[in-house]
XYZ file of C-alpha atoms in Angstrom:
587
model
C 106.449 187.578 20.695
C 109.294 188.153 23.111
C 107.678 185.860 25.674
C 107.147 183.211 22.980
C 110.845 183.291 22.009
C 111.850 183.077 25.674
C 109.594 180.044 26.092
C 110.972 178.340 22.972
C 114.514 179.083 24.116
C 113.784 177.571 27.494
C 112.353 174.425 25.929
C 115.351 174.039 23.624
C 117.737 174.584 26.522
C 115.925 171.905 28.513
C 116.139 169.471 25.604
C 119.858 170.114 25.223
C 120.408 169.554 28.933
C 118.388 166.310 28.832
C 119.871 164.900 25.642
C 123.486 166.016 26.062
C 124.265 166.763 29.673
C 121.841 164.163 31.065
C 123.651 161.160 29.576
C 126.999 162.525 30.747
C 125.643 162.819 34.297
C 124.245 159.259 34.180
C 127.510 157.906 32.776
C 129.461 159.740 35.472
C 127.219 158.268 38.154
C 127.802 154.783 36.761
C 131.539 155.315 36.588
C 131.729 156.614 40.124
C 129.815 153.559 41.346
C 132.054 151.064 39.544
C 134.364 150.320 42.402
C 135.056 147.498 44.751
C 132.246 146.700 47.163
C 132.585 148.406 50.549
C 134.021 146.331 53.359
C 131.366 144.443 55.284
C 131.129 144.720 59.075
C 132.663 141.796 60.926
C 129.401 141.290 62.858
C 126.124 141.799 61.012
C 122.388 141.411 61.411
C 120.797 141.489 57.960
C 117.604 143.497 57.562
C 114.882 142.452 55.097
C 111.874 144.693 54.436
C 109.063 142.675 52.865
C 106.448 145.439 52.931
C 107.060 146.499 49.334
C 105.822 144.399 46.365
C 108.253 141.557 45.708
C 109.192 140.729 42.131
C 110.217 137.181 41.308
C 113.286 138.075 39.228
C 115.524 141.029 38.438
C 114.568 142.942 35.301
C 117.022 142.601 32.420
C 117.030 146.409 32.259
C 119.621 147.545 34.850
C 117.934 150.927 35.325
C 114.452 149.498 35.974
C 115.487 148.206 39.395
C 117.191 151.354 40.666
C 116.077 151.954 44.233
C 114.008 148.760 44.359
C 114.418 145.957 46.874
C 116.082 142.760 45.659
C 113.647 140.363 43.953
C 112.837 136.976 45.435
C 115.512 135.076 43.503
C 118.250 137.382 44.828
C 116.863 137.277 48.370
C 116.996 133.487 48.339
C 120.617 133.494 47.161
C 121.699 136.068 49.746
C 119.939 134.288 52.588
C 121.614 131.048 51.534
C 125.033 132.758 51.389
C 124.458 134.329 54.805
C 123.735 130.896 56.232
C 127.441 129.994 56.002
C 128.860 133.512 56.488
C 130.409 133.771 59.949
C 129.996 137.546 59.912
C 126.200 137.250 59.724
C 124.662 136.512 63.101
C 120.990 136.746 62.284
C 118.210 138.339 60.246
C 115.704 141.035 61.221
C 112.540 141.206 59.067
C 109.803 143.787 58.618
C 106.949 141.447 57.718
C 104.622 142.056 54.786
C 101.139 143.152 55.807
C 99.793 143.073 52.229
C 100.674 142.131 48.700
C 102.774 138.967 48.984
C 101.910 135.798 47.073
C 101.587 132.503 48.920
C 104.228 130.824 46.724
C 106.768 133.579 47.439
C 106.009 133.270 51.147
C 106.658 129.523 51.014
C 110.046 129.960 49.334
C 111.109 132.586 51.877
C 109.836 130.396 54.713
C 111.989 127.496 53.485
C 115.091 129.694 53.057
C 114.703 131.199 56.538
C 114.222 127.730 58.065
C 117.525 126.587 56.506
C 119.172 129.760 57.829
C 117.947 129.004 61.359
C 119.085 125.391 61.110
C 122.641 126.686 60.725
C 122.411 127.981 64.303
C 121.485 131.587 63.508
C 118.389 133.544 64.495
C 115.490 135.279 62.759
C 113.424 138.014 64.406
C 110.378 139.439 62.606
C 108.151 142.432 63.323
C 104.570 142.927 62.159
C 102.982 146.364 62.087
C 99.348 145.903 61.149
C 97.998 149.275 60.099
C 95.680 148.176 57.282
C 92.307 146.476 57.132
C 93.651 142.913 56.920
C 96.637 140.865 57.951
C 98.380 139.322 54.970
C 98.163 135.583 55.544
C 101.038 135.017 53.125
C 103.120 137.740 54.773
C 102.548 136.115 58.144
C 103.380 132.650 56.785
C 106.764 133.886 55.521
C 107.893 134.755 59.089
C 105.779 132.458 61.277
C 108.743 130.166 61.964
C 110.972 133.004 63.201
C 112.619 132.692 66.621
C 110.584 135.709 67.672
C 107.541 137.206 65.960
C 106.797 140.699 67.266
C 103.542 142.633 66.915
C 103.084 146.289 67.739
C 100.936 146.347 70.865
C 98.713 149.159 69.560
C 97.861 147.140 66.436
C 95.217 144.433 66.457
C 95.753 141.114 64.759
C 93.544 142.078 61.827
C 91.215 139.769 59.825
C 93.253 137.014 58.215
C 92.316 134.685 55.394
C 91.922 134.860 51.612
C 89.513 136.791 49.415
C 89.047 137.026 45.655
C 86.947 139.788 44.120
C 85.987 139.629 40.444
C 84.240 142.534 38.722
C 81.973 141.569 35.832
C 81.336 144.017 32.988
C 78.848 142.039 30.892
C 75.882 144.328 31.667
C 78.122 147.405 31.540
C 79.238 146.655 27.993
C 75.643 146.120 26.904
C 74.598 149.407 28.500
C 77.257 151.299 26.600
C 76.583 149.571 23.272
C 79.769 147.501 23.382
C 79.984 143.806 22.620
C 82.481 141.176 23.838
C 82.901 138.186 21.542
C 85.157 135.398 22.816
C 85.781 131.718 22.233
C 87.082 129.707 25.214
C 88.189 126.078 25.553
C 86.790 124.925 27.940
C 84.306 125.882 30.704
C 87.021 126.603 33.278
C 88.959 128.922 30.939
C 87.293 131.920 32.545
C 89.452 134.892 31.517
C 86.750 136.310 29.219
C 83.956 135.933 31.800
C 84.651 139.368 33.244
C 83.610 140.831 29.865
C 80.843 138.428 28.850
C 79.076 137.686 32.170
C 77.393 139.662 34.943
C 78.231 137.148 37.704
C 80.089 133.907 38.393
C 79.117 130.970 36.244
C 78.915 127.685 38.215
C 82.227 126.502 36.709
C 83.928 129.826 37.454
C 82.781 129.850 41.085
C 83.793 126.205 41.511
C 87.253 126.922 40.108
C 87.949 129.974 42.281
C 86.546 128.320 45.420
C 88.581 125.155 44.888
C 91.788 127.079 44.254
C 91.403 129.349 47.294
C 90.389 126.490 49.583
C 93.473 124.500 48.573
C 95.807 127.456 49.176
C 94.104 128.261 52.486
C 94.380 124.693 53.806
C 98.054 124.454 52.796
C 98.873 127.727 54.537
C 96.995 126.737 57.690
C 98.956 123.491 57.948
C 102.269 125.307 57.434
C 101.415 127.997 60.002
C 100.407 125.303 62.489
C 103.719 123.504 61.998
C 105.705 126.717 62.420
C 103.861 127.888 65.549
C 103.787 124.511 67.288
C 99.986 124.231 67.313
C 97.534 121.882 65.631
C 95.924 122.682 62.254
C 92.578 122.890 64.051
C 93.986 125.467 66.488
C 95.467 127.440 63.616
C 92.127 127.437 61.793
C 90.249 128.490 64.914
C 92.694 131.332 65.579
C 92.679 132.633 62.006
C 88.907 132.491 61.687
C 88.485 134.335 65.008
C 90.408 137.394 63.804
C 90.384 140.315 64.445
C 91.496 140.370 68.051
C 93.920 142.251 70.265
C 97.681 141.892 70.224
C 97.501 140.375 73.713
C 95.073 137.734 72.440
C 97.474 136.937 69.579
C 100.118 136.050 72.178
C 97.637 133.839 74.057
C 96.888 131.973 70.829
C 100.648 131.608 70.156
C 100.505 133.481 66.857
C 103.101 136.009 68.064
C 105.773 135.940 70.741
C 106.357 139.520 71.871
C 104.772 142.955 71.711
C 106.614 146.153 70.872
C 107.464 148.674 68.222
C 109.845 148.093 65.315
C 112.702 149.763 67.187
C 112.226 147.340 70.081
C 112.401 144.293 67.819
C 115.379 145.752 65.993
C 117.268 146.267 69.239
C 116.358 142.739 70.328
C 117.960 141.446 67.130
C 121.156 143.424 67.735
C 121.265 142.255 71.348
C 120.858 138.671 70.241
C 123.951 139.044 68.022
C 125.886 139.108 71.332
C 128.472 141.566 70.085
C 128.685 145.271 70.838
C 129.987 145.944 67.324
C 127.087 144.229 65.544
C 125.554 146.404 62.849
C 122.267 146.265 61.005
C 122.912 145.868 57.248
C 120.203 146.083 54.602
C 120.248 142.840 52.630
C 120.438 144.889 49.413
C 123.835 146.162 50.616
C 125.050 142.722 51.657
C 127.799 141.408 49.372
C 128.465 137.742 50.092
C 131.726 136.248 48.918
C 131.206 134.760 45.474
C 132.023 131.129 44.874
C 134.004 130.578 41.734
C 134.370 126.821 41.923
C 132.158 123.866 41.079
C 130.174 122.735 38.065
C 127.960 125.253 36.272
C 124.174 125.169 36.404
C 122.458 127.598 34.046
C 119.453 129.533 35.347
C 117.157 130.808 32.603
C 114.764 133.401 33.974
C 111.325 134.264 32.642
C 108.730 136.444 34.374
C 105.574 138.116 33.115
C 103.213 137.662 30.172
C 104.606 135.640 27.268
C 104.853 137.879 24.212
C 106.724 138.202 20.951
C 108.328 141.339 19.574
C 111.406 143.433 20.391
C 112.597 144.533 23.814
C 111.303 147.841 25.187
C 113.517 150.846 24.458
C 112.487 152.687 27.632
C 115.448 153.526 29.834
C 113.589 152.899 33.104
C 110.982 150.499 31.722
C 110.210 147.561 33.984
C 110.193 145.187 31.023
C 108.894 142.256 33.075
C 107.713 140.193 30.132
C 108.747 136.808 28.811
C 109.710 137.881 25.296
C 110.029 134.777 23.179
C 113.122 135.920 21.259
C 115.064 136.637 24.455
C 113.983 133.497 26.355
C 114.544 131.190 23.370
C 117.986 132.710 22.823
C 118.799 132.264 26.519
C 117.866 128.586 26.448
C 119.927 128.008 23.300
C 122.902 129.946 24.685
C 122.828 127.784 27.812
C 122.558 124.674 25.629
C 125.608 125.709 23.602
C 127.731 126.412 26.690
C 129.946 123.373 27.249
C 130.443 124.356 30.901
C 126.733 124.068 31.649
C 125.799 120.693 33.134
C 122.048 121.308 33.469
C 119.491 124.103 33.204
C 116.967 125.374 35.738
C 114.225 127.274 33.884
C 112.453 129.614 36.309
C 108.935 130.309 35.006
C 106.697 132.923 36.615
C 104.018 133.706 34.040
C 100.220 133.732 33.703
C 100.540 132.868 30.008
C 100.207 134.796 26.782
C 100.751 134.285 23.076
C 100.501 130.725 21.742
C 103.058 131.463 19.025
C 105.531 133.004 21.495
C 105.034 130.072 23.894
C 105.703 127.626 21.065
C 108.954 129.415 20.182
C 110.165 129.073 23.785
C 109.114 125.422 24.025
C 110.932 124.592 20.788
C 114.123 126.153 22.192
C 113.714 124.093 25.379
C 113.372 120.880 23.388
C 116.368 121.818 21.241
C 118.431 122.322 24.400
C 117.397 118.827 25.514
C 118.415 117.388 22.153
C 121.838 118.934 22.718
C 122.221 116.941 25.915
C 121.066 119.374 28.611
C 118.748 118.221 31.382
C 116.131 120.875 32.171
C 114.216 121.357 35.397
C 111.415 123.931 35.499
C 111.056 125.877 38.744
C 107.565 127.365 38.859
C 107.207 130.653 40.696
C 104.051 132.353 41.925
C 102.153 131.382 38.783
C 102.999 129.217 35.777
C 99.656 128.794 34.067
C 98.338 128.577 30.511
C 101.333 129.592 28.366
C 103.438 129.310 31.528
C 102.550 125.615 31.633
C 102.879 125.263 27.858
C 106.577 126.229 27.951
C 107.156 123.853 30.890
C 105.425 120.710 29.694
C 108.484 118.989 28.164
C 110.972 119.709 30.956
C 112.717 116.649 32.353
C 111.173 117.513 35.709
C 108.816 120.239 36.989
C 109.044 121.632 40.525
C 106.292 123.842 41.975
C 105.576 125.284 45.400
C 102.451 123.825 47.024
C 100.602 127.119 46.450
C 101.940 127.861 42.962
C 99.051 128.553 40.574
C 99.464 126.384 37.495
C 97.488 124.464 34.891
C 94.922 126.568 33.008
C 95.490 124.249 30.055
C 93.095 125.832 27.609
C 92.749 128.592 25.033
C 90.723 131.808 24.957
C 90.555 134.575 22.378
C 88.227 137.160 20.948
C 87.594 140.837 20.564
C 85.697 143.826 21.978
C 83.384 145.394 19.394
C 83.176 149.185 19.742
C 81.332 150.043 16.517
C 77.929 150.295 18.224
C 79.274 152.705 20.838
C 80.988 154.817 18.170
C 77.717 155.125 16.264
C 75.536 155.746 19.331
C 77.712 158.296 21.112
C 79.659 159.907 18.274
C 77.395 159.344 15.269
C 80.504 157.822 13.652
C 80.308 155.296 10.878
C 83.301 153.164 9.849
C 83.305 151.394 6.492
C 85.884 148.943 5.140
C 87.176 147.857 1.774
C 88.696 144.370 1.810
C 90.922 142.804 -0.838
C 92.045 139.220 -0.380
C 90.653 136.751 2.121
C 87.031 137.406 3.134
C 88.193 136.831 6.708
C 90.623 139.797 6.530
C 88.191 141.966 8.523
C 87.431 139.231 11.054
C 89.307 140.981 13.858
C 87.980 144.462 13.183
C 86.810 146.116 16.372
C 84.104 147.997 14.482
C 81.882 145.090 13.456
C 80.805 141.841 15.134
C 81.827 138.430 13.818
C 79.720 137.220 10.945
C 78.564 133.608 11.139
C 81.411 132.656 8.809
C 83.913 134.691 10.855
C 82.815 133.037 14.086
C 83.125 129.572 12.608
C 86.607 130.297 11.242
C 87.735 131.760 14.555
C 86.281 128.851 16.537
C 88.205 126.502 14.261
C 91.452 128.328 15.070
C 90.759 128.057 18.820
C 89.920 124.342 18.477
C 93.202 123.658 16.670
C 95.215 125.526 19.286
C 93.501 123.657 22.119
C 94.021 120.281 20.450
C 97.709 121.076 19.989
C 98.008 122.170 23.630
C 96.397 118.941 24.829
C 98.705 116.910 22.587
C 101.771 118.668 23.997
C 100.672 118.020 27.581
C 99.928 114.358 26.827
C 103.297 113.818 25.143
C 105.362 115.910 27.552
C 103.801 114.429 30.695
C 103.483 110.867 29.369
C 99.690 110.865 29.537
C 96.988 109.524 27.283
C 94.906 112.153 25.431
C 92.011 111.323 27.746
C 94.135 111.891 30.846
C 95.382 115.211 29.475
C 91.826 116.324 28.719
C 90.730 115.381 32.250
C 93.303 117.667 33.928
C 92.924 120.423 31.328
C 89.548 122.048 30.567
C 91.164 125.415 31.278
C 91.140 124.739 35.026
C 93.785 126.177 37.345
C 95.367 124.091 40.100
C 97.643 124.693 43.039
C 101.050 123.041 42.935
C 99.786 120.489 45.461
C 96.788 119.629 43.257
C 99.000 119.575 40.153
C 101.317 117.032 41.809
C 98.345 114.794 42.567
C 97.278 114.990 38.903
C 100.675 114.336 37.363
C 101.251 117.873 36.068
C 104.352 118.442 38.230
C 106.950 116.096 39.681
C 108.086 117.645 42.982
C 106.942 120.240 45.507
C 109.349 122.979 46.516
C 110.956 126.223 45.430
C 114.036 127.157 43.456
C 116.433 125.321 45.764
C 114.568 122.032 45.262
C 114.712 122.587 41.494
C 118.463 123.205 41.802
C 118.882 119.965 43.755
C 116.983 118.061 41.070
C 119.104 119.629 38.311
C 122.271 118.539 40.128
C 120.925 115.006 40.498
C 119.979 114.759 36.808
C 123.422 116.060 35.826
C 125.178 113.511 38.042
C 126.483 116.127 40.488
C 126.737 115.050 44.126
C 124.171 116.682 46.391
C 126.836 118.234 48.663
C 128.994 119.562 45.823
C 129.118 123.295 45.226
C 127.884 124.638 41.910
C 128.150 127.934 40.115
C 124.939 129.560 38.891
C 125.139 131.219 35.477
C 122.129 133.391 34.682
C 120.474 133.784 31.280
C 119.537 136.170 29.750
C 122.561 137.967 31.144
C 121.645 141.296 32.770
C 121.978 144.059 30.227
C 125.075 146.211 30.529
C 124.066 149.728 31.728
C 125.939 151.192 28.764
C 123.851 149.090 26.387
C 120.693 150.520 27.944
C 122.036 154.013 27.480
C 122.985 153.324 23.884
C 119.423 152.238 23.057
C 118.036 155.506 24.392
C 120.669 157.998 23.323
C 121.922 156.374 20.123
C 125.579 155.990 21.156
C 127.492 152.752 21.068
C 127.941 150.763 24.260
C 131.694 150.829 23.699
C 131.659 154.594 23.372
C 129.615 155.007 26.547
C 131.967 152.702 28.424
C 134.945 154.611 27.082
C 133.490 157.895 28.310
C 132.844 156.382 31.731
C 136.387 155.005 31.947
C 137.779 158.375 30.883
C 135.649 160.106 33.510
C 136.838 157.667 36.177
C 140.467 158.099 35.104
C 140.281 161.900 35.087
C 138.715 161.799 38.545
C 141.816 160.085 39.945
C 143.789 162.701 41.980
C 147.214 161.371 41.022
C 146.397 161.415 37.329
C 144.979 164.910 37.659
C 148.252 166.161 39.202
C 150.283 164.419 36.503
C 148.206 166.024 33.767
C 148.587 169.426 35.396
C 152.370 168.988 35.435
C 152.356 168.006 31.780
C 150.300 171.049 30.862
C 152.782 173.312 32.584
C 155.865 171.666 31.095
C 154.979 170.900 27.533
C 152.735 172.920 25.233
C 153.049 170.270 22.524
C 151.644 167.608 24.758
C 148.749 169.921 25.478
C 148.148 170.399 21.762
C 148.270 166.687 21.068
C 145.884 165.969 23.910
C 143.243 168.026 22.142
C 143.133 165.395 19.360
C 142.697 162.321 21.563
C 139.608 160.334 20.536
C 137.721 157.954 22.745
C 137.025 154.711 20.815
């Protein structure tokens, strides 16, 4: 009994510490960090580490990104700012050896090329210690002034591979049943559950997509390395080979360890005081002049419903309420001359996508020109929300299209009965189709027909939106739809996008549509606005944002040495003041 009480007491003490002291510690940490940015060195070489997974955009939750590298959108802005910053002499990069998308690599490649054109240098180091060389990671740095490779690391196999695991036979073996309706043959999401291998359409789709991305990357690598596309193909398809052979084939420039490349970058800065500065710690001077371009950001699956209440939740979803509100807020801002809508999404809910598209069209009705900037992927629902933009910009290797609809369910009733001897029965009042989506029983013939009708209506509406938004006939829309995915290059050829390029090209197009001169500076105003840290705390701990901010300000004020001495003097001189101070409330 004694041990039980001790255990309970320990648990309660831990809860009190977490719920009471924990927030105070977090608030204190925030307050102590709210200060002017540290002075930057007068001579800098910026360091970028691309070996960690790279998000497209910053999460709206300020705590989700703690300790993480800047996302792509921030990297692009900082590289662009560094281009005209006299204190920045060059950039040193640890190249990605896995995990980077081709579209992200293309945007970084373009930003680094513009940086070099300003007369500054880029040095990159590759440290291949895996089983493959990331072709996208290599593409991002191939145009560097110097590409280094560790001499003990081979130039590993390089190319593209897609592996798809099919569970059709597995589900049958375990008495499970996948029932899906897809429009049309190339809408292959459900194939992993319904098939045991590639269907001809599925294999054709994946092969065509990968071949297009591969050819685009080969041509870009060839241009960056000063070799022909045929030489680039021959070199890539001959991998793996030694580091020395990589130099002979002009894929890399120098051999050495990361420290050697880092020192080469500092030496190239031609100043003894040059310092290496992580790009996350780089604080470029903000520009407060120029017309305002709104940037509405959306990354992740498109869903409806409220925001996550998790303090450190990643929250990388395109929630329709938040994105629609962001578009409307930008539309109602008289300062905003145009909107760039950054879409990086594989799709999601039809209803949520429709809510976002309606907000986009409302913003247009209120006089705002809208340019969509497609990220790594803007397919299915990601294309749905983009279709009516004034212009669409995609990177050559962006994955887009997938204009189709798929839906269904996984029936587990057979497995429950076989393995658990469980039997589930239902009582239905109302529509006979009320139990249509039950996971315990398969579709009846009537259920399947009703569900197929829903999918048909959704697909017809999707096709109509594409035809109207892209100024196509219904036949033309159907031809480029069929659920098939395309690269940005293929989408341009089929009229699904208007321009090739990354965010900066979309920004240029927004300026042009708004009547802003190409050389004029603009201010970027981001929507949804990043959530205030105090608002995140209030959602978790149930205190108001104003109260949390007040506590932080009080903590910061009491930490000031001069104020502390003044308060000590008051305590010594005047008991009444001390008594009154006990009744001060933070509001």
